[in-house]
Amino acid sequence: MSRHSVPALLRANSQADRVVPPSGFTARLTVFSAGAMAFLAVFAMALSFATGRLADRWSQELARTATVRISAPEGQLAAQTAAVLAVLETTPGVAAARALDEAEERALLEPWFGPDLPLDALPIPQLVEIIESAEGFDAEGLRLRLQAEAPGAVLDDHTRWREPLVGAAERIRMLGLLAITLIAATTAAMVSLAANSALAANGQVIRVLRLVGARDSYIARAFVRRFTLRALAGATAGTLLGAIAIALIPKAQTADGFLTGLGFQGAEWLWLLILPPAAATAAFFATRLAAFRSLRKLS
Amino acid sequence: MIRLDNVTYGYGATELLSGISVHLQPGSFHFLTGPSGSGKTTLLRLCYSDLTPTSGQVTLFERDAKTLSRDDVARMRRRIGVVHQDCQFLDHLPIAENVALPLATAGRRDEASDLAELLAWVGLSDRAQALPPELSGGERQRAALARAVIMSPDVLIADEPTGNVDWEMSLRLLNLLVELNKMGKTILIATHDLNLIRAAKAQVSARVLRIRDRQIQLAGADL
Ligand SMILES: Nc1ncnc2c1ncn2[C@@H]1O[C@H](COP(=O)(O)OP(=O)(O)OP(=O)(O)O)[C@@H](O)[C@H]1O
Ligand SMILES: [Mg+2]
């Protein structure tokens, strides 16, 4: 195996190369296909990274805070609020808890109801903001204790509406990875087809080589080397073009923009470096398999 | 060296050769003759494991041909030089590279220093850079002979090596083969040319095998 590994193949062996006549058309098709697939893979990768970042940001920003909403008849509101704060103070994982004052609640509601909201005249629930500590609290346990101490208190830890968003982002990311896998498989399939056509077109060459005592591995190497190098060249060009296209997407200011976030950040760019060798490896194994399968059929 | 025991072969349902037994001793010189289509090429192909017998046993260098792996067959063919009836070259490579091809495929390219000498031996020095399709029939056969002996094989099998050449060139090729035999190589030549056989018998003790009615006979003094 070691003699037929990818790096060993890349070392020049001009004689083994020359025994198979050059085939311009299949060669160009292979280079083109590998290039197109690498180009697509760049976008699938960018998609995966962008959704991954989005999911991370959503879960981080929302995980840190929670809210307790207390709705109670006028007279009990203050007492229940005090009870809630007392419970929170003794809850592990709660770093700080604070009841919002009237001005803050007004500020929260203003965008929806306008500045002239008669807050006193409405049964506005009291809001208590919770800042979690790093380890977080047990939401279910807290919910039960609040129910016992303050029946009008409802804990909203944001997981309920955060989870579907993060789930959707994770799903899109999985689809991106699936797309990359499919692209790799398609590259291998296309190289197989091209290799098979080259093997069929060179039946006479293969027969002569067998007759003069060439082993299957020698004959296969002539084909494998070619297709591996073609896939490498095509994928390198495709990756480069894909990277340029991604880099040229106009950047908008909004941090949350999903479309404008499509791309690579910092070290993520380095992942693109695996595309050309990955294509070459796929081509190597696809051609090897095709070559040995068709050689075994000959005498 | 090469031994066929009760070998039967047919391309389709009908048998072309049946119950053939031949033993090529080391250093022997055999001719194989018979009418066109009688199965001479077929018999030779059985001898270098290009065909597998329908029944019977082929033994090559003390090994049952049936037990040889594909790589074993490749290695074995480096010990049996073959001049094919239709020559079989790589048409996109010049003659010099075609002649050296067995060395290259065996990873022994460094020994190609004898190449020029070998090409001179078969009279092809000035055609070394020509492509096979640019050669005359006789030149192709001489190139095929050079390729067959470049690995200095133990056995040389030649299928109609003088099919395309005039009498003078036939004698030159025969002399090359006799020379090889005197160096200890086992020689098996398929030919129609009875004059060639007579000329050879004057120089070496050659045996003549004749295919008739799907069987092999040792031809006597009737030649
Ligand atoms: N690959 C093949 N498939 C089917 N039939 C074949 C094949 N090769 C040869 N034959 C047939 O087998 C018979 C013997 O062929 P072979 O080539 O061995 O004859 P030969 O004695 O060498 O003839 P020649 O003197 O013309 O070279 C012929 O009738 C031929 O048509
Ligand atoms: Mg013949």
PDB file of C-alpha atoms and ligand atoms in Angstrom, chain B residues 11-12 16 34-43 45 51 85 159-160 192 211, ligand 1:
ATOM      1  CA  TYR B  11     -12.896 -21.043 -27.549  1.00  0.00           C
ATOM      2  CA  GLY B  12     -16.556 -22.003 -27.631  1.00  0.00           C
ATOM      3  CA  LEU B  16      -9.875 -26.903 -30.849  1.00  0.00           C
ATOM      4  CA  GLY B  34       0.150 -27.156 -38.788  1.00  0.00           C
ATOM      5  CA  PRO B  35      -2.437 -25.689 -41.150  1.00  0.00           C
ATOM      6  CA  SER B  36      -3.720 -22.161 -40.643  1.00  0.00           C
ATOM      7  CA  GLY B  37      -6.441 -22.198 -38.025  1.00  0.00           C
ATOM      8  CA  SER B  38      -5.293 -25.485 -36.541  1.00  0.00           C
ATOM      9  CA  GLY B  39      -4.541 -23.852 -33.177  1.00  0.00           C
ATOM     10  CA  LYS B  40      -0.833 -22.982 -33.169  1.00  0.00           C
ATOM     11  CA  THR B  41      -1.315 -19.539 -31.662  1.00  0.00           C
ATOM     12  CA  THR B  42      -3.812 -21.022 -29.221  1.00  0.00           C
ATOM     13  CA  LEU B  43      -1.296 -23.611 -28.047  1.00  0.00           C
ATOM     14  CA  ARG B  45      -1.009 -18.792 -25.547  1.00  0.00           C
ATOM     15  CA  LEU B  51      -5.364 -18.828 -21.882  1.00  0.00           C
ATOM     16  CA  GLN B  85       1.954 -13.049 -34.264  1.00  0.00           C
ATOM     17  CA  ASP B 159       4.593 -17.012 -33.251  1.00  0.00           C
ATOM     18  CA  GLU B 160       5.358 -16.838 -36.992  1.00  0.00           C
ATOM     19  CA  HIS B 192       4.341 -22.599 -41.686  1.00  0.00           C
ATOM     20  CA  ILE B 211      -1.010 -30.123 -34.964  1.00  0.00           C
TER      21      ILE B 211
HETATM   22  N1  LIG C   1     -10.240 -15.315 -29.378  1.00  0.00           N
HETATM   23  C1  LIG C   1     -10.832 -16.225 -30.141  1.00  0.00           C
HETATM   24  N2  LIG C   1     -12.155 -16.470 -30.021  1.00  0.00           N
HETATM   25  C2  LIG C   1     -12.758 -17.390 -30.778  1.00  0.00           C
HETATM   26  N3  LIG C   1     -12.133 -18.138 -31.689  1.00  0.00           N
HETATM   27  C3  LIG C   1     -10.807 -17.959 -31.864  1.00  0.00           C
HETATM   28  C4  LIG C   1     -10.097 -16.984 -31.083  1.00  0.00           C
HETATM   29  N4  LIG C   1      -8.799 -17.029 -31.455  1.00  0.00           N
HETATM   30  C5  LIG C   1      -8.709 -17.970 -32.412  1.00  0.00           C
HETATM   31  N5  LIG C   1      -9.906 -18.534 -32.659  1.00  0.00           N
HETATM   32  C6  LIG C   1     -10.175 -19.608 -33.604  1.00  0.00           C
HETATM   33  O1  LIG C   1      -9.459 -20.745 -33.192  1.00  0.00           O
HETATM   34  C7  LIG C   1      -8.871 -21.378 -34.319  1.00  0.00           C
HETATM   35  C8  LIG C   1      -7.373 -21.526 -34.138  1.00  0.00           C
HETATM   36  O2  LIG C   1      -6.817 -20.232 -34.077  1.00  0.00           O
HETATM   37  P1  LIG C   1      -5.256 -20.021 -33.972  1.00  0.00           P
HETATM   38  O3  LIG C   1      -5.008 -18.572 -33.981  1.00  0.00           O
HETATM   39  O4  LIG C   1      -4.752 -20.782 -32.804  1.00  0.00           O
HETATM   40  O5  LIG C   1      -4.756 -20.685 -35.307  1.00  0.00           O
HETATM   41  P2  LIG C   1      -3.297 -20.727 -35.915  1.00  0.00           P
HETATM   42  O6  LIG C   1      -2.941 -22.167 -36.058  1.00  0.00           O
HETATM   43  O7  LIG C   1      -2.383 -19.884 -35.149  1.00  0.00           O
HETATM   44  O8  LIG C   1      -3.541 -20.110 -37.350  1.00  0.00           O
HETATM   45  P3  LIG C   1      -2.537 -19.212 -38.218  1.00  0.00           P
HETATM   46  O9  LIG C   1      -1.536 -20.143 -38.796  1.00  0.00           O
HETATM   47  O10 LIG C   1      -3.420 -18.646 -39.280  1.00  0.00           O
HETATM   48  O11 LIG C   1      -1.941 -18.193 -37.343  1.00  0.00           O
HETATM   49  C9  LIG C   1      -9.229 -20.555 -35.538  1.00  0.00           C
HETATM   50  O12 LIG C   1     -10.321 -21.188 -36.190  1.00  0.00           O
HETATM   51  C10 LIG C   1      -9.680 -19.240 -34.965  1.00  0.00           C
HETATM   52  O13 LIG C   1     -10.699 -18.693 -35.748  1.00  0.00           O
END
